[in-house]
Amino acid sequence: MQFFSKLFFFFCLPGIICHFPLHSEPKIIFTQHPTESYSDFSPWNLLKPETLSFDHILDFVEMIENTDKLEEIFTEQQIEEIEKFLVFLMRNGIRDWDTEAKEQLEEDIAWMKGEPNNSSLAYEYEDSEEEELAYLMSDFNGYRDVIMLPAVYNTKKPQVVLCKGKLKKFSKNFKRAIRKHKKEIIIAAVVVVVATVVIIATAGTAAPEAVIASGAAMMAASDSNEKDHEKPRSPVNKPGEVWEQNDYPQIQSQNSPSQNVPSIDSHIEEAPKISPPMREIIQQTTYEIKEDLSESIPDRDFFPTQDEPSLLTAAVDKARETGSHIAHEVYNAVTDQLSVISDIAGAFTEKLPEVIKDKTPFEKDSRESFQEMVEAGHKRIDTVFETDQSHIYSTEGKEVRDKLTIGMLPPPGSIGNNIKQSSKFYEKNINHIFRQKPGHLPDTPTNRKLLLEVAGNPNNFLGIDKHGNSWHAKIQKDGT
């Protein structure tokens, strides 16, 4: 019975190719123009399989960070959804054990929503009163005969409050928080894209909304109790209104999203069940991504101002290559396990009588169809991350890579253990090549990329010497 259930699962896998074309949608370009182009926009749509892209997510974040007036482009409901989406990324870009970073982020999120606290953002921008006044006066479009009268709380400790629009103030705070936590956003973008790609590879013909739900639900552990822990927001005084500190009216929650703007909550409710092995794989993969990128990407506070653009570009490139490599490794490990079922199905088909064999649903041998599906999946990962690593996982590329890694296999065990062991073993052998000794390459991102491109392409393979070393060569454009 178990065999036939696995066989049935294998027969469903070709649906991946049909359901998720490799280039189903053109690249999304975010601009600061026409509001109409964003009338039905939801940030959660960036996680849909047909438009899933690491660069799409980061382009959107950059657009939000650099747009002057979000309230003129998006509706209030959309801005709330954008807030939830980016807070979701910020929270899931922090390592699970780093409680100090989590507490600091929560303070920044509270400050972003208008709650006074000890956030470093509050101290960083506490001397910006002139900037705030100029920001307010800009709305009067050149009128000079204007008197600004602040609202004053009638309490023992008077507090002066500038009467400005809620969305405008939130927009500025929001962009400051994005700038500070760009590292966490980059890491979480890798995590959620890898998780979604893995689920696409195993969910088969699941609806796009279900795939979004699964990927987001796996990453949303820290967001699950967000509503329970949210403090009530202090309302902003409108012109002509003065309230005492204890006399604010109770404001009803506006968390329910409109039908046109889906939220993570509605998606998670529709999420299909994820098998324990797959959940273990994604959790282990998430852990490795966060650990790797948290160590290799510096905090933005330490970026020299003049070098910030180039350092951010380097951080994104590092995240892109790391995410693509790990996604390829996870997909490769999963399909290696499923290839056993493919071999059994192929052998089973060969034993069928010719009359029955001609009526099977496959025009090709099941093993050939399975291999085509695997290669298409690796190309899909390259499309999502805009990398060029899929050739390493082709049949020829695997043969070369096996020779490069001394031909050893990871120890037997569960799928999750195989992924963990094979990934670490591959890194171990790569690190053996990059050593501070004569004849070895220095360990730099450029050299690592060069090694993967040269040694991973079977066309560059020259042969094996008497010591068992593989030799590869590639002619550069300059003739070297």
XYZ file of C-alpha atoms in Angstrom:
480
model
C 0.000 0.000 0.000
C 2.843 2.360 0.875
C 4.501 1.617 -2.465
C 1.379 2.508 -4.450
C 0.889 5.721 -2.466
C 4.437 6.770 -3.347
C 3.875 5.712 -6.945
C 0.728 7.838 -7.100
C 2.666 10.789 -5.674
C 5.258 10.355 -8.415
C 2.587 10.329 -11.136
C 1.373 13.702 -9.846
C 4.791 15.344 -10.077
C 4.735 16.163 -13.823
C 1.879 18.540 -13.014
C 4.490 20.907 -11.653
C 5.759 21.618 -15.126
C 2.288 22.186 -16.556
C 0.984 24.246 -13.676
C 3.979 26.526 -13.142
C 5.562 27.571 -16.461
C 9.173 28.735 -16.287
C 8.441 32.191 -17.704
C 4.733 32.650 -17.136
C 4.792 36.348 -16.264
C 6.967 39.297 -17.359
C 9.204 41.006 -14.818
C 7.283 43.310 -12.502
C 8.480 46.912 -12.648
C 7.516 49.144 -9.729
C 7.170 52.849 -10.425
C 5.942 55.892 -8.533
C 3.391 56.764 -11.206
C -0.308 56.189 -11.805
C -2.291 55.158 -8.782
C -4.520 53.099 -11.087
C -1.674 50.629 -11.703
C -1.735 49.703 -8.005
C -5.494 49.743 -7.471
C -5.670 45.955 -6.977
C -2.120 45.496 -5.733
C -1.333 43.311 -2.725
C 2.232 42.639 -1.527
C 1.304 39.003 -0.857
C 0.917 38.552 -4.619
C 4.710 38.799 -4.826
C 4.780 35.267 -3.402
C 2.552 33.774 -6.088
C 4.362 30.949 -7.927
C 3.802 32.438 -11.382
C 5.431 35.762 -10.394
C 7.741 34.588 -7.611
C 11.097 36.357 -7.808
C 13.752 37.323 -5.287
C 14.396 40.548 -7.218
C 10.679 41.415 -7.401
C 10.481 41.437 -3.598
C 13.602 43.582 -3.154
C 12.559 45.963 -5.960
C 9.249 46.465 -4.177
C 11.001 47.158 -0.849
C 13.280 49.691 -2.548
C 10.295 51.393 -4.160
C 8.545 51.717 -0.780
C 11.717 53.064 0.837
C 12.303 55.709 -1.859
C 8.717 56.835 -2.548
C 7.964 60.290 -1.138
C 4.222 60.002 -0.504
C 2.885 56.476 -0.225
C -0.589 57.770 0.602
C -0.875 59.220 -2.913
C -0.134 55.855 -4.545
C -1.755 53.294 -2.245
C -4.978 53.233 -0.286
C -4.936 53.150 3.504
C -5.911 49.473 3.403
C -3.050 48.692 1.025
C -0.554 50.541 3.216
C -1.687 48.437 6.178
C -1.106 45.282 4.111
C 2.320 46.542 3.023
C 3.143 47.186 6.676
C 2.150 43.628 7.618
C 4.147 42.193 4.719
C 7.377 44.039 5.521
C 7.062 43.502 9.277
C 6.585 39.828 8.442
C 9.887 39.891 6.522
C 11.727 41.820 9.239
C 10.666 39.349 11.924
C 11.579 36.292 9.877
C 15.035 37.570 8.967
C 16.284 37.209 12.547
C 17.808 34.022 13.912
C 15.468 32.173 16.262
C 17.886 32.271 19.198
C 18.733 35.992 18.909
C 16.311 37.323 21.519
C 18.123 40.651 21.829
C 17.680 41.407 18.125
C 14.032 40.340 18.329
C 13.348 42.672 21.259
C 15.043 45.566 19.485
C 13.004 44.937 16.354
C 9.739 44.866 18.322
C 10.642 48.233 19.868
C 11.304 49.631 16.397
C 7.985 48.261 15.120
C 6.132 49.826 18.052
C 7.883 53.164 17.445
C 7.036 52.912 13.764
C 3.351 52.641 14.724
C 3.585 55.768 16.878
C 4.218 54.334 20.346
C 6.938 56.167 22.325
C 9.614 53.800 23.656
C 13.358 53.219 23.843
C 13.791 52.403 20.160
C 17.103 53.570 18.718
C 15.091 55.053 15.853
C 13.428 57.437 18.304
C 16.799 58.764 19.487
C 18.183 58.891 15.970
C 15.410 61.203 14.785
C 14.515 63.085 17.981
C 16.151 66.330 16.765
C 14.183 66.521 13.527
C 11.557 69.099 14.616
C 12.462 71.535 11.839
C 12.208 68.746 9.302
C 8.779 67.799 10.685
C 7.547 71.410 10.454
C 8.789 71.748 6.876
C 7.088 68.465 6.058
C 3.797 69.778 7.435
C 4.023 73.186 5.756
C 4.680 71.600 2.356
C 0.989 70.688 2.167
C -0.044 74.370 2.042
C 1.428 74.750 -1.464
C 3.014 78.161 -1.046
C 0.516 79.797 1.342
C 2.573 81.972 3.708
C -0.105 83.471 5.964
C -0.501 80.355 8.030
C -0.316 79.992 11.817
C 0.497 76.537 13.187
C -1.150 75.994 16.580
C -0.118 72.717 18.218
C -2.582 70.658 20.211
C -1.743 70.460 23.925
C -2.699 67.692 26.350
C -4.379 69.082 29.485
C -2.424 66.965 31.958
C 0.083 67.452 34.752
C 2.896 66.865 32.249
C 1.899 68.882 29.177
C 2.866 67.304 25.856
C 2.915 69.214 22.597
C 1.672 67.240 19.613
C 1.939 68.245 15.961
C -1.390 67.639 14.226
C -0.288 65.798 11.113
C -1.894 63.053 9.075
C -1.585 59.519 10.421
C -0.504 58.024 7.111
C 2.135 60.675 6.452
C 3.740 60.256 9.842
C 3.565 56.482 9.630
C 5.050 56.550 6.128
C 8.169 58.374 7.325
C 8.616 56.125 10.354
C 8.012 53.072 8.214
C 10.762 53.960 5.733
C 13.214 54.602 8.564
C 12.495 51.153 9.989
C 12.932 49.580 6.550
C 16.300 51.252 6.131
C 17.532 50.043 9.517
C 16.328 46.454 9.030
C 17.232 46.002 5.353
C 19.520 43.092 6.288
C 16.657 41.193 7.934
C 14.407 41.891 4.938
C 17.014 40.523 2.509
C 17.498 37.360 4.583
C 13.752 36.783 4.967
C 13.229 37.282 1.227
C 15.661 34.422 0.613
C 13.960 32.271 3.249
C 10.417 32.730 1.979
C 11.413 32.306 -1.691
C 13.322 29.084 -0.975
C 10.438 27.747 1.142
C 7.911 28.549 -1.583
C 10.071 26.967 -4.302
C 10.415 23.776 -2.250
C 6.660 23.654 -1.656
C 6.014 24.215 -5.369
C 8.224 21.198 -6.058
C 6.228 19.006 -3.698
C 2.691 20.456 -3.851
C 2.214 19.581 -7.505
C -1.009 21.104 -8.773
C -1.947 22.972 -5.609
C -3.628 26.317 -6.189
C -1.317 29.357 -6.131
C -3.097 30.729 -3.064
C -2.456 27.451 -1.251
C 1.231 27.576 -2.118
C 1.461 31.138 -0.829
C -0.280 30.019 2.333
C 2.088 27.115 2.853
C 5.230 29.135 2.282
C 4.060 32.020 4.415
C 2.677 29.791 7.151
C 6.008 28.012 7.515
C 7.735 31.360 8.024
C 5.022 32.970 10.170
C 5.725 31.375 13.533
C 6.844 34.672 15.016
C 3.820 36.441 13.531
C 1.187 33.985 14.790
C 0.382 35.957 17.938
C 0.985 39.419 16.500
C -2.592 40.569 17.018
C -2.657 39.321 20.592
C 0.467 41.303 21.483
C -0.334 44.496 19.629
C -0.821 47.475 21.902
C -3.653 49.899 21.112
C -2.461 52.758 18.950
C -2.763 56.301 20.256
C -4.987 58.302 17.906
C -3.593 61.432 16.276
C -5.297 64.753 17.008
C -7.121 66.259 14.082
C -7.047 70.053 13.636
C -9.403 71.635 16.144
C -9.524 68.584 18.431
C -7.974 68.494 21.896
C -8.232 65.378 24.025
C -7.031 64.699 27.501
C -4.674 61.754 27.774
C -7.237 59.480 29.479
C -10.233 60.586 27.416
C -9.403 59.034 24.055
C -12.360 57.232 22.457
C -12.008 53.490 21.874
C -11.150 52.812 18.246
C -12.334 49.569 16.715
C -9.737 47.320 15.115
C -9.455 47.576 11.339
C -7.598 44.324 10.790
C -10.140 42.654 8.499
C -8.829 42.956 4.923
C -10.937 43.778 1.919
C -11.734 41.096 -0.618
C -9.466 42.680 -3.219
C -6.437 42.877 -0.910
C -5.627 39.433 0.541
C -3.747 39.254 3.827
C -1.465 36.616 5.289
C -4.179 35.641 7.771
C -6.654 34.673 5.052
C -3.975 32.709 3.225
C -2.805 30.786 6.280
C -6.340 29.672 7.027
C -6.463 28.030 3.579
C -3.001 26.450 3.842
C -2.860 22.732 3.055
C -1.206 20.403 5.509
C 2.547 19.994 5.098
C 4.021 16.575 5.779
C 6.342 16.310 8.816
C 9.401 15.437 6.653
C 8.833 18.487 4.459
C 8.271 20.689 7.499
C 11.558 19.422 8.921
C 13.328 20.146 5.623
C 12.052 23.728 5.481
C 12.855 24.393 9.132
C 16.392 23.064 8.722
C 16.840 25.035 5.497
C 15.548 28.212 7.153
C 17.986 27.768 10.029
C 20.966 27.337 7.681
C 20.018 30.356 5.553
C 19.651 32.632 8.576
C 22.915 31.447 10.123
C 24.894 31.788 6.893
C 23.609 35.187 5.818
C 23.502 36.686 9.326
C 27.231 36.046 9.637
C 28.239 37.054 6.105
C 26.108 40.205 5.661
C 27.206 43.116 7.895
C 24.670 45.192 9.809
C 23.761 48.380 7.991
C 24.840 50.493 10.976
C 28.438 49.571 10.156
C 28.221 50.572 6.483
C 30.403 53.607 5.671
C 28.085 56.207 4.145
C 30.086 56.538 0.932
C 30.227 52.746 0.428
C 26.622 51.961 1.380
C 25.247 51.395 -2.165
C 28.060 49.041 -3.172
C 27.903 47.145 0.130
C 24.136 46.717 -0.209
C 24.597 45.405 -3.744
C 27.208 42.943 -2.493
C 24.848 41.837 0.298
C 22.014 41.227 -2.172
C 24.320 39.287 -4.510
C 25.554 37.162 -1.611
C 21.961 36.461 -0.556
C 20.973 35.658 -4.132
C 23.781 33.119 -4.685
C 23.364 31.553 -1.236
C 19.587 31.244 -1.587
C 19.856 29.762 -5.057
C 22.526 27.266 -3.979
C 20.532 26.079 -0.956
C 17.299 25.842 -2.980
C 19.111 23.735 -5.588
C 20.569 21.510 -2.859
C 17.196 20.985 -1.172
C 15.431 20.266 -4.458
C 18.265 17.965 -5.524
C 18.066 15.978 -2.271
C 14.280 15.632 -2.489
C 14.353 14.522 -6.130
C 17.180 12.077 -5.400
C 14.842 10.373 -2.942
C 11.985 10.404 -5.463
C 14.217 9.034 -8.220
C 14.046 5.658 -6.481
C 10.284 5.656 -7.074
C 10.914 6.694 -10.679
C 13.254 3.737 -11.211
C 10.722 1.336 -9.704
C 7.936 2.775 -11.870
C 10.141 2.493 -14.960
C 11.026 -1.109 -14.217
C 7.357 -1.855 -13.515
C 6.338 -0.347 -16.873
C 8.948 -2.383 -18.743
C 7.424 -5.598 -17.392
C 3.948 -4.735 -18.655
C 2.637 -6.461 -21.783
C 2.995 -4.378 -24.944
C -0.790 -3.884 -25.222
C -1.001 -2.324 -21.758
C 2.297 -0.454 -22.082
C 1.023 1.467 -25.123
C -1.916 2.776 -23.060
C 0.162 4.218 -20.221
C -0.264 8.006 -19.710
C 3.421 8.679 -20.435
C 4.704 9.078 -23.975
C 8.238 8.629 -22.672
C 9.833 6.306 -20.182
C 8.940 7.412 -16.641
C 12.607 7.828 -15.740
C 13.175 10.106 -18.716
C 10.082 12.160 -17.862
C 11.187 12.388 -14.252
C 14.664 13.627 -15.243
C 13.147 16.291 -17.484
C 10.948 17.402 -14.602
C 13.967 17.602 -12.271
C 15.980 19.687 -14.723
C 12.992 21.989 -15.295
C 12.720 22.448 -11.523
C 16.366 23.507 -11.273
C 15.855 25.957 -14.136
C 12.840 27.312 -12.270
C 15.044 28.018 -9.235
C 17.528 29.891 -11.435
C 14.632 31.905 -12.860
C 13.376 32.849 -9.398
C 16.817 33.961 -8.162
C 18.175 35.088 -11.565
C 21.241 32.865 -11.199
C 22.963 30.310 -13.422
C 23.507 27.172 -11.357
C 21.096 24.645 -12.884
C 23.729 23.129 -15.188
C 25.581 21.889 -12.090
C 22.576 19.670 -11.299
C 22.099 18.227 -14.782
C 23.006 14.577 -15.342
C 26.400 15.538 -16.784
C 26.960 18.200 -14.141
C 26.279 15.740 -11.322
C 28.856 13.325 -12.734
C 31.479 16.072 -12.776
C 30.464 17.267 -9.325
C 30.703 13.749 -7.890
C 34.291 13.565 -9.125
C 34.986 17.021 -7.732
C 33.714 15.984 -4.295
C 35.752 12.758 -4.252
C 32.702 10.692 -5.130
C 31.460 10.166 -1.556
C 27.778 9.922 -0.691
C 26.077 11.216 2.447
C 25.177 8.568 5.035
C 21.720 6.995 4.780
C 18.913 8.511 6.779
C 15.818 10.646 6.436
C 15.342 13.162 3.661
C 16.105 16.012 6.038
C 19.324 14.391 7.221
C 20.422 13.698 3.655
C 19.921 17.333 2.738
C 21.825 18.545 5.762
C 24.697 16.095 5.267
C 25.038 16.530 1.494
C 25.006 20.318 1.772
C 27.624 20.330 4.526
C 29.749 17.724 2.756
C 29.752 19.761 -0.444
C 30.768 22.895 1.462
C 33.507 20.913 3.221
C 35.080 19.861 -0.062
C 34.718 23.318 -1.538
C 36.482 24.709 1.535
C 39.247 22.165 0.958
C 39.928 23.796 -2.411
C 39.990 27.300 -0.940
C 42.933 27.210 1.458
C 45.748 29.582 2.329
C 48.378 27.305 0.815
C 50.403 27.385 -2.404
C 48.370 26.059 -5.314
C 45.006 26.804 -3.687
C 42.614 29.619 -4.530
C 41.868 32.327 -1.940
C 38.334 32.106 -0.572
C 36.461 34.971 -2.214
C 32.904 35.183 -3.608
C 34.366 35.678 -7.097
C 36.498 32.541 -6.863
C 33.611 30.482 -5.491
C 31.401 31.586 -8.363
C 34.218 30.870 -10.827
C 34.688 27.371 -9.418
C 30.983 26.562 -9.741
C 30.846 27.912 -13.288
C 34.015 26.187 -14.512
C 33.951 22.882 -12.624
C 30.177 22.524 -12.827
C 30.015 22.740 -16.626
C 30.758 19.365 -18.274
C 32.013 21.157 -21.397
C 34.978 22.445 -19.373
C 36.045 18.993 -18.147
C 39.549 18.023 -19.382
C 40.123 14.750 -17.570
C 41.432 13.129 -14.390
C 45.144 12.864 -13.605
C 46.940 9.916 -12.003
C 46.226 11.327 -8.541
C 42.476 11.287 -9.143
C 42.178 15.081 -9.441
C 39.637 16.502 -11.888
C 40.920 19.173 -14.283
C 38.686 21.840 -15.786
C 39.422 24.849 -17.973
C 37.422 27.729 -19.387
C 38.617 30.328 -21.873
C 37.699 33.834 -20.710
C 36.681 36.645 -23.047
C 40.141 38.181 -22.713
C 41.758 34.937 -23.885
C 43.020 33.763 -20.493
